Coordinates of C-alpha atoms in Angstrom, one line a residue:
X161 CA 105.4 121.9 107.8
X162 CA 107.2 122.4 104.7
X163 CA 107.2 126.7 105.5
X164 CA 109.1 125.6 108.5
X165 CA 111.9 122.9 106.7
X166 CA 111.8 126.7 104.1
X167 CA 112.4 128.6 107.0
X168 CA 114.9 126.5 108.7
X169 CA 117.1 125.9 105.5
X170 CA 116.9 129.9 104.5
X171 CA 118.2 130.9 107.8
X172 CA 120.8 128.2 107.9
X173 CA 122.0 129.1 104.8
X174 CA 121.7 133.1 105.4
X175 CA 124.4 132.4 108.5
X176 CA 127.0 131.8 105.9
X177 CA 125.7 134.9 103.7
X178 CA 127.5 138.1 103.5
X179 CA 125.0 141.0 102.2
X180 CA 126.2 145.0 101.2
X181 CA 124.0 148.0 101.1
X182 CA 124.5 150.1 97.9
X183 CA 122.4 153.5 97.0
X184 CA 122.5 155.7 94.2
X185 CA 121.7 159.2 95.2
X186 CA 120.5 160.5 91.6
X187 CA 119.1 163.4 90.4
X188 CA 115.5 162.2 90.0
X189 CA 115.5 159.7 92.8
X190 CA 117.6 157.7 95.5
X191 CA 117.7 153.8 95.4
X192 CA 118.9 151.8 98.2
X193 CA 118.8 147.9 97.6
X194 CA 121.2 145.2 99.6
X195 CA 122.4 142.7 97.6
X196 CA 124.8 139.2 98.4
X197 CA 128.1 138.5 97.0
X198 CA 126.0 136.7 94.3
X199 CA 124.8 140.1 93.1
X200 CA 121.1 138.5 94.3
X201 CA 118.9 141.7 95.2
X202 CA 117.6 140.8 98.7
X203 CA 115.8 144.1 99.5
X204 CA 115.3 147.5 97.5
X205 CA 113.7 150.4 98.0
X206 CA 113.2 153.7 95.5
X207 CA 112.2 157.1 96.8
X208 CA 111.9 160.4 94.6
X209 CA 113.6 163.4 95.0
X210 CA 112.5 167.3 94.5
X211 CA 114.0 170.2 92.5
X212 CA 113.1 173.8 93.2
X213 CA 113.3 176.0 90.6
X214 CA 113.9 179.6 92.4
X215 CA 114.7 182.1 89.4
X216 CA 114.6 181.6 85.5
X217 CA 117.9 179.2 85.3
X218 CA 118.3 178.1 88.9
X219 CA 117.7 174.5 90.0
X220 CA 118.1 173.8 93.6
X221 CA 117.9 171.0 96.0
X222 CA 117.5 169.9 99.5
X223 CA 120.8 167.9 100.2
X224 CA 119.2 166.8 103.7
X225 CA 116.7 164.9 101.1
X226 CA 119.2 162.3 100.1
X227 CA 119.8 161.2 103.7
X228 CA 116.8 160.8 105.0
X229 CA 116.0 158.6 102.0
X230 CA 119.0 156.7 102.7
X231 CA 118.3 155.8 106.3
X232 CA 114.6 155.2 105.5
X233 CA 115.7 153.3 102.1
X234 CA 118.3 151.6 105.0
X235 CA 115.5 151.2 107.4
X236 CA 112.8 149.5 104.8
X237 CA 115.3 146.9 103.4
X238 CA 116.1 145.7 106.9
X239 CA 112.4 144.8 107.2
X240 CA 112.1 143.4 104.0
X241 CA 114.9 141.1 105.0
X242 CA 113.7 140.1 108.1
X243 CA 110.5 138.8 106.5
X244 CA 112.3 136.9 104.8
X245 CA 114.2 135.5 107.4
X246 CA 117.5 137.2 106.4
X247 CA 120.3 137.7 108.9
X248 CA 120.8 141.4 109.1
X249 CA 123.9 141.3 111.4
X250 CA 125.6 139.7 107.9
X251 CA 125.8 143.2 106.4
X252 CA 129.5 143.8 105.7
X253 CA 129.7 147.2 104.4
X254 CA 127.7 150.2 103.3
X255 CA 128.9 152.2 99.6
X256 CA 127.0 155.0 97.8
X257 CA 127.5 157.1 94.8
X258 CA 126.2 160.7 93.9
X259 CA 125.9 163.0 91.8
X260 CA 129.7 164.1 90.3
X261 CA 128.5 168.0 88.9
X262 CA 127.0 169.1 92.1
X263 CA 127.7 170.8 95.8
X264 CA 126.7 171.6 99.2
X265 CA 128.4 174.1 101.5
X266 CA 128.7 172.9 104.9
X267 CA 129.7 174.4 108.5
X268 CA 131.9 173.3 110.9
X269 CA 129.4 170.4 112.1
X270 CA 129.3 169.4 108.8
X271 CA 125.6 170.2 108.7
X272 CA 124.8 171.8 105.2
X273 CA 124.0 175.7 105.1
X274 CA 123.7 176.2 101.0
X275 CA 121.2 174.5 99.2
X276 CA 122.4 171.5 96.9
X277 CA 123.5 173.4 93.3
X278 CA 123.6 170.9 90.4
X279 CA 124.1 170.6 87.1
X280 CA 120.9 171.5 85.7
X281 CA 121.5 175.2 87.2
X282 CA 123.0 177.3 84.8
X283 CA 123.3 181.1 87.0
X284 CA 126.8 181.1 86.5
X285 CA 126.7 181.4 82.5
X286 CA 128.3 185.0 82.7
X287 CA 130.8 184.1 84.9
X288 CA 131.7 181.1 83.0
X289 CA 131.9 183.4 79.7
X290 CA 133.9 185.5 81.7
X291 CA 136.5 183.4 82.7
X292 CA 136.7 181.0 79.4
X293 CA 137.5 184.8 77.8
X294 CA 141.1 184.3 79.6
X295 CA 141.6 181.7 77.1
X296 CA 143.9 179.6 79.8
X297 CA 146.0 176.2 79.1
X298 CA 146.0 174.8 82.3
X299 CA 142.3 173.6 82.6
X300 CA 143.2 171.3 79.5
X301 CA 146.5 170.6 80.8
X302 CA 145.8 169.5 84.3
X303 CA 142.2 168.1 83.7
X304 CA 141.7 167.6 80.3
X305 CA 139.0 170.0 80.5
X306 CA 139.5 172.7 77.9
X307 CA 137.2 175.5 78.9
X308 CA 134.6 176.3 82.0
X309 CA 131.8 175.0 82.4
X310 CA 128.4 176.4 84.3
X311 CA 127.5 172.7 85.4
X312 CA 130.9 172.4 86.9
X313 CA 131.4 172.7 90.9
X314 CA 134.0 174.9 90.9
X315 CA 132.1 177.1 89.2
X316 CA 129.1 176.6 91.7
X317 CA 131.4 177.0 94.6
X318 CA 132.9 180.8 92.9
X319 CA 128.8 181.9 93.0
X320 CA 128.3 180.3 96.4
X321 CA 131.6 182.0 97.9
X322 CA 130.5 185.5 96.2
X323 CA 126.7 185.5 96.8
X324 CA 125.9 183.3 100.2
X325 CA 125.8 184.6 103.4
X326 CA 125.6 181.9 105.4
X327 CA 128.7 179.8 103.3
X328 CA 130.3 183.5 104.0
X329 CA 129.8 183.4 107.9
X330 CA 130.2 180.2 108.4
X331 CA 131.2 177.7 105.6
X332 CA 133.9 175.1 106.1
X333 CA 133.7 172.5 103.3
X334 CA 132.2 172.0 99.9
X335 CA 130.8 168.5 99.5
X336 CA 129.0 166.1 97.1
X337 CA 125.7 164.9 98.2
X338 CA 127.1 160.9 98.2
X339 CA 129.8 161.9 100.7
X340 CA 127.4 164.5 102.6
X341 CA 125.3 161.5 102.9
X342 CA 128.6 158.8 103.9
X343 CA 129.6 161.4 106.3
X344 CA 126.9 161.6 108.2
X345 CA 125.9 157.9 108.5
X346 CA 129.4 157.7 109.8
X347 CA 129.0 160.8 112.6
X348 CA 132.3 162.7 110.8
X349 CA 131.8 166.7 110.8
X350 CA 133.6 169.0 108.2
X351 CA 137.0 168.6 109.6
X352 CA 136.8 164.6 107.8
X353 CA 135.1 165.9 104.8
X354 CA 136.3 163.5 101.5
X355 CA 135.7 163.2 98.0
X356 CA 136.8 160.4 95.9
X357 CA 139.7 160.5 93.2
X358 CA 136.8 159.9 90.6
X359 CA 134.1 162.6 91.6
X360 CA 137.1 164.7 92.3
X361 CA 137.5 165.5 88.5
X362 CA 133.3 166.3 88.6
X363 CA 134.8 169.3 89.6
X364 CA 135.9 169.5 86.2
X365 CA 138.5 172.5 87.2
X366 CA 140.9 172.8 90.2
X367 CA 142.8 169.6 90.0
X368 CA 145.3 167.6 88.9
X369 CA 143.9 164.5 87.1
X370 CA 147.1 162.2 86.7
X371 CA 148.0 162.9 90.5
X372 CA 144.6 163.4 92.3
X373 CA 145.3 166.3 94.3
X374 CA 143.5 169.7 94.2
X375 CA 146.1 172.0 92.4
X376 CA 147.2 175.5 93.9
X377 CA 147.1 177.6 90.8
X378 CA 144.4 176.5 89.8
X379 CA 142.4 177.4 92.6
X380 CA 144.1 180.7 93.1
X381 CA 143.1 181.5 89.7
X382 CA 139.5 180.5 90.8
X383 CA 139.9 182.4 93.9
X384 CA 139.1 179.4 95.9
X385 CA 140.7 178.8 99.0
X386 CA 141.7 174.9 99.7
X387 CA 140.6 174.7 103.0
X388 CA 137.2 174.6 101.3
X389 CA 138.1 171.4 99.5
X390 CA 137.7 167.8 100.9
X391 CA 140.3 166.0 101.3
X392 CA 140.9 163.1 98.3
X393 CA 140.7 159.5 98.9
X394 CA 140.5 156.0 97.2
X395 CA 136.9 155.5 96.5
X396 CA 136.5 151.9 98.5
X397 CA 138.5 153.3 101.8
X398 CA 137.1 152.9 104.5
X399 CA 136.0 156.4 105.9
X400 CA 134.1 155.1 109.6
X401 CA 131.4 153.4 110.6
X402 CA 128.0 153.0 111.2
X403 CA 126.5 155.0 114.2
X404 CA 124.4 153.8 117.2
X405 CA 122.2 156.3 116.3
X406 CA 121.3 155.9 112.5
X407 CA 121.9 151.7 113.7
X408 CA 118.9 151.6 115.9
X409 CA 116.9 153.7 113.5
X410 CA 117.8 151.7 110.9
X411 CA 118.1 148.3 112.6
X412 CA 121.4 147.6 111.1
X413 CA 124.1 146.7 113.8
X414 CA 126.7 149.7 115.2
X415 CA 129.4 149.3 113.7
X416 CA 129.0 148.9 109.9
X417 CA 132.0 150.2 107.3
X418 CA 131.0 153.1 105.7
X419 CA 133.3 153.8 102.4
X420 CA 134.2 156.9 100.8
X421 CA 131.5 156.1 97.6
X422 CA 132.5 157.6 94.9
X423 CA 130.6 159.0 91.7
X424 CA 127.6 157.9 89.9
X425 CA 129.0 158.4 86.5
X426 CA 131.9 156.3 87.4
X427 CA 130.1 153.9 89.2
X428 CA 127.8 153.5 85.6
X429 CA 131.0 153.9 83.4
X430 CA 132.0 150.1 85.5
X431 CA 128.6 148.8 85.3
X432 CA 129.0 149.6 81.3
X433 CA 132.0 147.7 80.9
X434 CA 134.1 150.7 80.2
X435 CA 137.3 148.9 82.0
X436 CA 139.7 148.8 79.3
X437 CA 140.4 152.3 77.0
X438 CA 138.4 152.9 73.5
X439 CA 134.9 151.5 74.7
X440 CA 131.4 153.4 74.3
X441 CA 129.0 153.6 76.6
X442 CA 125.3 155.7 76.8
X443 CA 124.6 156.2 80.2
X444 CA 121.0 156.7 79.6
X445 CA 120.2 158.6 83.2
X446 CA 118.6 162.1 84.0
X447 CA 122.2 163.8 82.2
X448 CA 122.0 161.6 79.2
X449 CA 125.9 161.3 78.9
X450 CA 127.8 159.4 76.0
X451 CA 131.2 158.0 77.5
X452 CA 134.1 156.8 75.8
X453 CA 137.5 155.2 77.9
X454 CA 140.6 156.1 77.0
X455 CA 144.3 156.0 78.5
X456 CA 144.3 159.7 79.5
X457 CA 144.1 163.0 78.2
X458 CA 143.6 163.3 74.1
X459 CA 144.2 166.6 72.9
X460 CA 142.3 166.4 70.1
X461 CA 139.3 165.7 72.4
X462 CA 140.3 168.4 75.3
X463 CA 139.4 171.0 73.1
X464 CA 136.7 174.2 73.4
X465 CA 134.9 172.9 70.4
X466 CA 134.4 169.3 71.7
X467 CA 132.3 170.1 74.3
X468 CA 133.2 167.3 75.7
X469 CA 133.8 166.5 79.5
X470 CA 137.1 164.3 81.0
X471 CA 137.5 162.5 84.2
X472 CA 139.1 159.9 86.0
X473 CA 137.6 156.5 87.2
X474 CA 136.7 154.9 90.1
X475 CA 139.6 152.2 89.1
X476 CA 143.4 153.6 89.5
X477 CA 144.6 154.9 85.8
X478 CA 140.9 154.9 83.8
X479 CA 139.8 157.9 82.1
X480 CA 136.9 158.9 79.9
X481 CA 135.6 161.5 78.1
X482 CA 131.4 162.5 78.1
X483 CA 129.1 164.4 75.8
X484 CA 126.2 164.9 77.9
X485 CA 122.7 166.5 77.1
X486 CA 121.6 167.4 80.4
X487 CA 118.0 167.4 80.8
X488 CA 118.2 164.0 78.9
X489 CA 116.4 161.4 81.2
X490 CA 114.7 164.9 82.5
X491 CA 112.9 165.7 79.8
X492 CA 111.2 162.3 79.9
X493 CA 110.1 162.8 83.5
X494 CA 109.0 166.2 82.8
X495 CA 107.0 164.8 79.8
X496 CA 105.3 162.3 81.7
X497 CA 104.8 163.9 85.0
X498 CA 103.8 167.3 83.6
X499 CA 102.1 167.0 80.3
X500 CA 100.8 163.6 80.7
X501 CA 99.7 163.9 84.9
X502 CA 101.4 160.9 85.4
X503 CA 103.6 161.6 88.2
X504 CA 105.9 159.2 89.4
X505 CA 104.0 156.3 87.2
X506 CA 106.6 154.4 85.6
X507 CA 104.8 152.4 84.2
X508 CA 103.4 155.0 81.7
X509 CA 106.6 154.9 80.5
X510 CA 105.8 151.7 78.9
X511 CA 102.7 152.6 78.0
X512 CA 103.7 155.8 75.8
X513 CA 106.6 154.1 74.0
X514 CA 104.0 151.3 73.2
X515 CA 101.8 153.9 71.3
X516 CA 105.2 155.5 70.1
X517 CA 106.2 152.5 68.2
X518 CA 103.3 152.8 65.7
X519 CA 104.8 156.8 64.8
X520 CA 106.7 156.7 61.8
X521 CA 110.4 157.7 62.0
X522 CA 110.6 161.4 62.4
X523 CA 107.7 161.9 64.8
X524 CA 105.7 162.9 61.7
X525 CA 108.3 165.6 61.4
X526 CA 107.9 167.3 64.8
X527 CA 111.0 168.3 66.9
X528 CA 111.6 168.9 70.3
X529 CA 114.2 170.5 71.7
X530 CA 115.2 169.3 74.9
X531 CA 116.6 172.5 76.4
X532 CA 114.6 172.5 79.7
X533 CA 117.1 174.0 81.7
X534 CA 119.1 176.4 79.2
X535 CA 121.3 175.7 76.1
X536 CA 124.9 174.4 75.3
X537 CA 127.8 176.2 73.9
X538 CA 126.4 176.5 70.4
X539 CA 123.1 177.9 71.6
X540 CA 123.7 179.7 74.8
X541 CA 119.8 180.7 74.7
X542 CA 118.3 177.7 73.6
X543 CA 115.1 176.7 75.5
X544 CA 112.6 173.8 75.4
X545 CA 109.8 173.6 72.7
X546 CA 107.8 171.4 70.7
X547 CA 108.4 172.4 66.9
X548 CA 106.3 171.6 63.6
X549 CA 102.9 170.9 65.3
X550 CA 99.8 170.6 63.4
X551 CA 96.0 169.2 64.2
X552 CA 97.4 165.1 63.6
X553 CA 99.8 165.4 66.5
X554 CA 98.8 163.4 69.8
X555 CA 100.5 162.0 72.7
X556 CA 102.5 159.4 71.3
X557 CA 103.9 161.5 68.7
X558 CA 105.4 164.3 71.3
X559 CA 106.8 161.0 73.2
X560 CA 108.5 159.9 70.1
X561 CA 109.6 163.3 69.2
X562 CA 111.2 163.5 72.8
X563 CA 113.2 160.6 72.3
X564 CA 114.9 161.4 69.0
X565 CA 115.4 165.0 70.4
X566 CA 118.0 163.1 72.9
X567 CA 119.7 160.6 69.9
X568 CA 120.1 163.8 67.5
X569 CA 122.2 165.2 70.5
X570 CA 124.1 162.8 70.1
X571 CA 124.5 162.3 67.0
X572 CA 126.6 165.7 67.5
X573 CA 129.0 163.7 70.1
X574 CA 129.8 161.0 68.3
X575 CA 130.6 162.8 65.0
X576 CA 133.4 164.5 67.8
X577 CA 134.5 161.2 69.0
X578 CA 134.9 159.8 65.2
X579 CA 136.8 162.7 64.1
X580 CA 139.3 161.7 66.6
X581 CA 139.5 158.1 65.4
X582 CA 137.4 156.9 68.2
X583 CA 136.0 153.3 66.9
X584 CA 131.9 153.6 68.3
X585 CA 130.9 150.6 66.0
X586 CA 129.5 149.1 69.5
X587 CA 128.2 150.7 72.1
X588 CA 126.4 149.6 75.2
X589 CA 123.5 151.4 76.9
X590 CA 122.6 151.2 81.0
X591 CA 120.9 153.0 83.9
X592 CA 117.0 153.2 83.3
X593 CA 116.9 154.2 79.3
X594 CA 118.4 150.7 78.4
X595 CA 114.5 149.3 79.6
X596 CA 112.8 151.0 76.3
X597 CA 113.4 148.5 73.0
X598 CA 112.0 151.7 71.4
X599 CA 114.8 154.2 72.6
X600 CA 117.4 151.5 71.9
X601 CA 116.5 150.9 68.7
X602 CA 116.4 154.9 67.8
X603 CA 120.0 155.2 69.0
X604 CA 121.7 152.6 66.8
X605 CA 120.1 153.7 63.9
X606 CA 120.7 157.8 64.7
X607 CA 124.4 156.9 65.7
X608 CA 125.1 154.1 63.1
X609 CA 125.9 151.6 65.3
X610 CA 125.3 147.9 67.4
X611 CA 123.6 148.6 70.6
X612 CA 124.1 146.4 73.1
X613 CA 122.2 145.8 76.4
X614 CA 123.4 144.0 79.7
X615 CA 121.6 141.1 81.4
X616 CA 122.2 142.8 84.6
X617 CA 121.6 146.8 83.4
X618 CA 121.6 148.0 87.4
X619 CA 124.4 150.6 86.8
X620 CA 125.7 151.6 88.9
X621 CA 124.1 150.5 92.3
X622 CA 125.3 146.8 91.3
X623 CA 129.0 148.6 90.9
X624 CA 128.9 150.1 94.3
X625 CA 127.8 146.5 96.2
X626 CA 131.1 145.1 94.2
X627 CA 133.1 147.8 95.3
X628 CA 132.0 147.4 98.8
X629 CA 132.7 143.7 98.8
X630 CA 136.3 144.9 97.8
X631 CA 136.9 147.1 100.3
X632 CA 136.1 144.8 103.3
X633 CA 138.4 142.2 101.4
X634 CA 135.5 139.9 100.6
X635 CA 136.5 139.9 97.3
X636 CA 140.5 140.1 96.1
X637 CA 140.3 141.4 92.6
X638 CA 137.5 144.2 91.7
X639 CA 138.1 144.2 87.9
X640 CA 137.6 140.8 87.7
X641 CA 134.4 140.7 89.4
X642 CA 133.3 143.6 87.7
X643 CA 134.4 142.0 83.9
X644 CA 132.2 139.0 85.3
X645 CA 128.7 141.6 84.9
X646 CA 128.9 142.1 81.2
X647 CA 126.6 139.4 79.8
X648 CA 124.8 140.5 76.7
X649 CA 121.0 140.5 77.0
X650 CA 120.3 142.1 73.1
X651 CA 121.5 143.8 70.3
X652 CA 120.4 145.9 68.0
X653 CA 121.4 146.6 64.6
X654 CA 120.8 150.2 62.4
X655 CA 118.3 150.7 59.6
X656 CA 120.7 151.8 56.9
X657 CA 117.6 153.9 55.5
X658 CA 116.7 155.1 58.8
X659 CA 120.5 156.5 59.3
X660 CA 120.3 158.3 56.1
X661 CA 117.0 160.0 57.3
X662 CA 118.1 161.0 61.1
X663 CA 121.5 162.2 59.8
X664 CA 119.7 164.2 56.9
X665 CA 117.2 165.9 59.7
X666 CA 120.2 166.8 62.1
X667 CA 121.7 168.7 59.3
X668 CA 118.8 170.7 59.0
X669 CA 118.0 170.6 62.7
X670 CA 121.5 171.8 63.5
X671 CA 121.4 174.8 61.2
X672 CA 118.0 175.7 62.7
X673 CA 119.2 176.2 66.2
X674 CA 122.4 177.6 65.5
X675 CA 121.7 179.9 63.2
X676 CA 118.5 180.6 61.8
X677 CA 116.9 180.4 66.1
X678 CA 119.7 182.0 67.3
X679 CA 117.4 185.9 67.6
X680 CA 114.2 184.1 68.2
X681 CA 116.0 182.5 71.1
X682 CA 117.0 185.8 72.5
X683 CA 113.6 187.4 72.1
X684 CA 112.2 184.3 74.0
X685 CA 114.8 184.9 76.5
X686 CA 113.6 188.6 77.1
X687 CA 109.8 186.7 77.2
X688 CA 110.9 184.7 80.2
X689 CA 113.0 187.4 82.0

């Protein structure tokens, strides 16, 4: 009897609801979850994804992947909210986010004919070197992007254009995988291919930043034709709606918005609290990336030697800057999947860091170098490796080891940002890294500052059902709703002791791979070639 008075009330109730589906289409995995306007998770749903690794340096994907674990992800929180006696006609609007260093060519049916090129790939090294030689001023002027960049997509789209025969015969478009995605759920073919004004500067060249549109000399200099390029939109407009196809697979009703999405970094950068300029952020994902806001470009940042990254926002006039490393969040999947057989456990996660905890700072003294996928700019031939081994190392010491490898990364990005005058005294962490009390402690005492964690550390996906919400009018004022998200769960404070030991072992770290690694790295090179 009192299932049925349940039941009754719930559905009662669920008749004044309004529920949004939100995924994240990530490197590593795709999550599609619905949520209400209370930000109450009614249905979720996580599904892995697969990179091919062709050549020494190349990292491919299977962009077709991300949709079918969108409609399936669509399809499996219908039925979980139909169990629970949820009224799926009540979804409003559908928003999704992507990857913002990545592309797929596409052909005149929109269908893609390339595979999926990220950022982990690194083939177009020489042609980045080549064209960084020309030592131009109008990356850094236009985009606040000093220098070129393999993980960039207009680089990716100059190697597709010269070196794919299919994008040769019959490429229309370039798209991210968010929008491939969007487009499709929404029936569109190349001829309404769209990126959003933020994953528009994911590009990183080939654009205007302050005016969102693709620039002319730029892309004649990159010998890229515009017709290529998507047209740019505002990331909550609405770009169609659902089909009856992907509807009665799906069981969602024809006829859903669909919006433009826009990009995961973005999307985390809101979730972070980065609303306002001169806040810090560690968006601790598969590209571990360290974000600060600011008002626009800063010179003293848009430089070669920064290495730093700029972009625009998913909100009109926001801008940051990111360090990245960019097998960050990789290099712990890659631990645990490949050296420890755990694939796909996450809960081994836990289980490692537990063990971790009892390693004494330093990991006993051993280093890893997280450079799975190639170097950076001061170590174009870095690779990954485990350094300073003996017979007392185990498990949990490689684990810990892994860990610091990402915080002494960025110990090299935030010495940038405080050079500039950029305060970091507080900085909060989100996306899955912000879960390990070990990893957060690690980072505030390698950077020398608070970290803060949020009550609500979804990212980005919780971003995208608030955007969604805004752009079917459900709610009036985005920033608002989005300020309303930052309730402090912890914070930790640095060692002072620990700090002096971490910034004493980067010195000597960073000499090691610059300089004194810098021939073994190219005999190692000629090993793997």
């Amino acid at each position: 009897m009192l299932y049925f008075v349940w039941m009754l009330i719930n559905r009662r109730f669920s008749k004044m609801e309004k529920y949004y589906i939100g995924f994240d289409a990530g490197t590593q995995s795709v999550k599609v979850a619905i949520y209400n306007l209370q930000l109450e998770c009614v249905a979720e749903q996580n599904y892995p994804t697969h990179l091919y690794y062709p050549k020494a340096g190349w990292v491919e994907m299977n962009v077709n992947e991300y949709l079918v674990a969108v409609k399936q992800g669509m399809k499996d929180c219908v039925e979980q909210m139909r169990k629970k006696g949820l009224d799926v006609s009540k979804v409003r609007a559908i928003f999704g986010d992507g990857i913002i260093c990545g592309i797929v060519g596409v052909n005149e049916e929109g269908e893609a004919i390339t595979p999926y090129i990220n950022y982990l790939d690194s083939r177009c090294q020489e042609d980045v070197e080549n064209l960084s030689a020309q030592n131009l001023t109008i990356w850094a002027e236009e985009t606040g992007n000093a220098v070129p960049n393999c993980m960039f997509p207009a680089m990716i789209a100059r190697w597709i254009l010269k070196n794919n025969l299919a994008f040769q015969k019959e490429g229309k478009k370039f798209m991210h995988n968010a929008p491939y995605v969007l487009s499709h759920l929404a029936g569109l073919n190349s001829k309404d291919a769209f990126i959003d004004w933020g994953a528009m500067s994911g590009w990183g060249l080939g654009f205007e930043v302050y005016k969102k549109e693709w620039s002319d000399k730029q892309l004649e200099i990159l010998k890229i034709k515009k017709e290529y390029m998507p047209k740019i939109v505002k990331p909550w407009k609405i770009i169609g709606s659902l089909t009856k196809e992907i509807a009665e697979f799906t069981g969602l009703p024809e006829g859903v918005s669909i919006c433009a999405g826009a990009g995961d970094t973005m999307q985390s950068m809101l979730g972070c609290g980065l609303i306002d300029k001169n806040m810090a952020a560690d968006v601790a994902g598969t590209c571990a990336m360290f974000c600060v806001s600011t008002d626009g470009i800063k010179p003293e940042l848009s430089t070669p030697e920064s290495g730093l990254i700029f972009n625009s926002g998913t909100l009109e006039n926001t801008y940051f800057y990111w360090g990245f490393i960019r097998t960050g969040g990789l290099a712990l999947r890659w631990y645990r999947d490949n050296l420890c057989k755990q694939e796909g456990v996450d809960e081994y996660f836990d289980i490692l860091s537990q063990e971790a905890e009892k390693i004494p700072v330093g990991s006993n003294g051993v280093l890893f170098l997280p450079y799975l996928t190639g170097g950076n700019t001061e170590c174009v031939n870095a690779c990954g490796c485990f350094l300073n081994m003996t017979m007392d190392t185990n498990q949990a010491t490689l684990w810990k080891s892994v860990l610091e490898a990402i915080g002494y990364d960025y110990i090299g990005v935030t010495d940038t940002y405080r050079k500039a005058g950029v305060n970091l005294d507080q900085i909060t962490i989100t996306e899955g890294g912000s879960r390990s009390e070990l990893w957060n402690q690690i980072k505030s005492d390698m950077l020398d500052a608070k970290v803060k964690t949020l009550q609500k550390a979804g990212g980005a996906l919780i971003t995208n059902i608030l955007t969604a919400a805004y752009a079917v009018g459900d709610i009036s004022n985005l920033k608002e709703a989005l300020t309303s998200l930052l309730k402090i769960k912890k914070v930790y404070s640095p060692s002072e002791k620990n700090t002096k030991y971490y910034r004493n072992i980067y010195t000597l770290r960073k000499d090691l791979i610059q300089n004194k690694m810098q021939k073994t790295f190219e005999i190692l090179k000629e090993i793997r070639e």
